[in-house]
Amino acid sequence: MIDSGGWLPHFPGAGPLWLTIRLAAVTTVILVVAGTPLAWWLSRGRGAWRTPIEAIVAMPIVLPPTVMGFYLLILLGPAGPLGRFWVTLTGDALSFSFSGLVIASCVYSLPFVVQPLQNAFQSVGEASLEAAATLGASPLDRFFSVVIPQSVRGYLTAAVMGFAHTLGEFGVVLMVGGNIPGETRVISIAIYDHVEALDYGKAHVLSAILLVFAFLSLLMLYFINRPRHER
Amino acid sequence: MSADSYGSCRLRLDRGDFSLDAGFDLPPHGITGLFGPSGCGKTTVLRCLAGLERSAAGVVRMGGEVWQDSERGVFVPAHRRAVGYVFQHARLFPHLDVGGNIDYGRRRADGKPQFDRDETCELLGIGSLLERRPGQLSGGERQRVAIARALLRGPRLLLLDEPITALDTDSRRRILPFLDRLHAVLRIPVLYVSHSIEEVTHLCDHLVVMKGGQVSQTGSTGQLLSNPDVFGEAESGVLLEATVDRYDAKEQASWMQFSGGTLIVPGFSGDPGSIVRLRLLARDVSISLEPPGTSSIVNQVKATVTGVTDSGEPHVQIHLEAGHSRIIARITRLSFNRLALKNGQVVWAHLKGVAVKPGPVA
């Protein structure tokens, strides 16, 4: 499915690297879009459901990836509810496919996108929203003209966190995606393989890439969230 | 709702420790002050009128529209009510510059604002601030921008919630001329919340006095000012109407005529022929039986005693008439007894502090 040939640079592990980046990018875009209404509801809701939903969203932070992967495998497998639906819809199986990996990653990285958004939305005061209402802005208009512009840092944080966290995924991928080159063989699986095969050179290259990327992501996060007066 | 009223409201809200049950009519012109101590429900009334209090019950009619009628299940949401709301702390949008802030409401206006963008900036003196961020403005500038933003939204009613309370004395003094200018030219009614006697008697034509979530008095500022039950004896007084004669640049004072004689007021009060209102507090009026001698008190007018209010306090209120104008003097019981004042007696009233209260004369 993924082809690193042609315009992409070739080096040991290039295939898994580009696959991983594509997975992380797709996952991040889906989560930022789908996470927005969820985070908004969590930031304003006062209903009885708010706290349980908040706990469910945070589950991937504490749950062992293998546990999550196991349940996702059952859900996404051809016998599982979502997997069966997918087979009737597309004719393909979800488990051990890129699409299945995207769904799994969305679950796995959900809290890392939703929580920064929720925090950002919470810090947009009722004061600004009321002022916007008295100036003629409808609720949806207020969301796009006040909430989103005042949550830019939250969005950047959510995107960086979601992307970086998806990049390092291992346990869940192994459970639901396996190790299919070009389809589900992401970078952390490739590293694991290289080490198994005692090919430390290739493992070094890929690990170093992840190491540098992790550092750069965190650097960016701290830069985004520096107190205003320092900027 | 009386014939000369622009709108009316009758509001009920229960919040456990606080309950509001207030109703009043809003005159079509001028500034109506919503006056009362902190926590008496003034701001809540404003929020109800703007549609920011969903849980309030009652009826709100404004300029021929029904904004709320709980019994008929009518509640027009805040963004469909043509109000301009100036909050106590301005609430400018931090993600927009001043220009972006004032355009926010302008782009969403359903009616045509009385003044266009340039006129509004000129009126409030914010033309040079348009590219600044709200964080770079002083408190007074922020409030002026907030007023401009509210006006450009094209409101049919302007709500001001203690717009100058949070400012220091200096900024307050500098923003007042802008409010006076607004008062003179604005054609929509204004509801002005304040707990400052100074502010409401200076700015407001009408008053709605609130106490413990209820309306205790309504009337013109002049009526209520002379009623010691409203502001207390120490702050009660009268409003006088006078015509400006001339301004003397050397003395930096304005000469003006009122029905009881000539008054000299420090500063420029208006062009010759213009009519101004003067606030005269009872505590600033003293009485002598002798014709005036040389004194630092320049305003001394002949007046007739028409009555005495004695509530058993160390001070008594003497009601006087100078021409057709009523004046109240607050003097000590000791002076009252020494002067042996009687109804119909002619005395000299010494007017110590006469302040011009701007705004069109009703």
Coordinates of C-alpha atoms in Angstrom, one line a residue, chain A residues 126-139 141-150 228, chain B residues 47 50 52 78-81 83-85 87 91-96 101 104-105 108-109 149-150 153:
Chain A
E126 CA -17.6 32.6 29.6
A127 CA -16.8 36.3 29.6
S128 CA -15.6 36.3 26.0
L129 CA -18.5 34.1 24.9
E130 CA -21.1 36.3 26.5
A131 CA -19.5 39.4 25.0
A132 CA -19.6 37.7 21.6
A133 CA -23.3 36.8 22.1
T134 CA -24.3 40.4 22.9
L135 CA -22.4 41.4 19.7
G136 CA -24.7 39.2 17.6
A137 CA -22.7 36.0 17.3
S138 CA -24.7 32.7 17.3
P139 CA -23.4 29.8 19.3
D141 CA -20.3 31.6 15.1
R142 CA -18.9 32.1 18.7
F143 CA -17.2 28.7 18.5
F144 CA -15.4 29.6 15.2
S145 CA -14.8 33.3 15.9
V146 CA -13.9 33.2 19.6
V147 CA -13.2 29.7 20.9
I148 CA -10.9 28.4 18.1
P149 CA -8.8 31.5 17.7
Q150 CA -8.3 31.6 21.5
R228 CA 3.1 34.8 27.1
Chain B
R47 CA -27.9 40.5 32.1
A50 CA -29.4 41.2 27.3
L52 CA -27.7 36.3 29.4
A78 CA -28.8 37.1 23.4
H79 CA -27.4 37.2 19.9
R80 CA -30.7 38.2 18.4
R81 CA -31.4 41.0 20.9
V83 CA -28.3 45.4 22.7
G84 CA -24.9 47.0 23.1
Y85 CA -23.5 45.6 26.4
F87 CA -19.2 45.0 30.7
R91 CA -14.1 42.0 27.9
L92 CA -12.3 42.8 24.7
F93 CA -11.3 39.8 22.7
P94 CA -7.6 39.1 23.4
H95 CA -7.0 37.5 20.0
L96 CA -8.1 40.6 18.0
N101 CA -12.7 44.1 18.2
Y104 CA -16.7 42.1 15.4
G105 CA -20.1 43.6 16.3
R108 CA -22.8 41.1 12.7
A109 CA -25.1 44.2 13.1
R149 CA -17.7 48.0 19.8
A150 CA -21.1 48.0 21.4
R153 CA -23.2 46.6 16.7

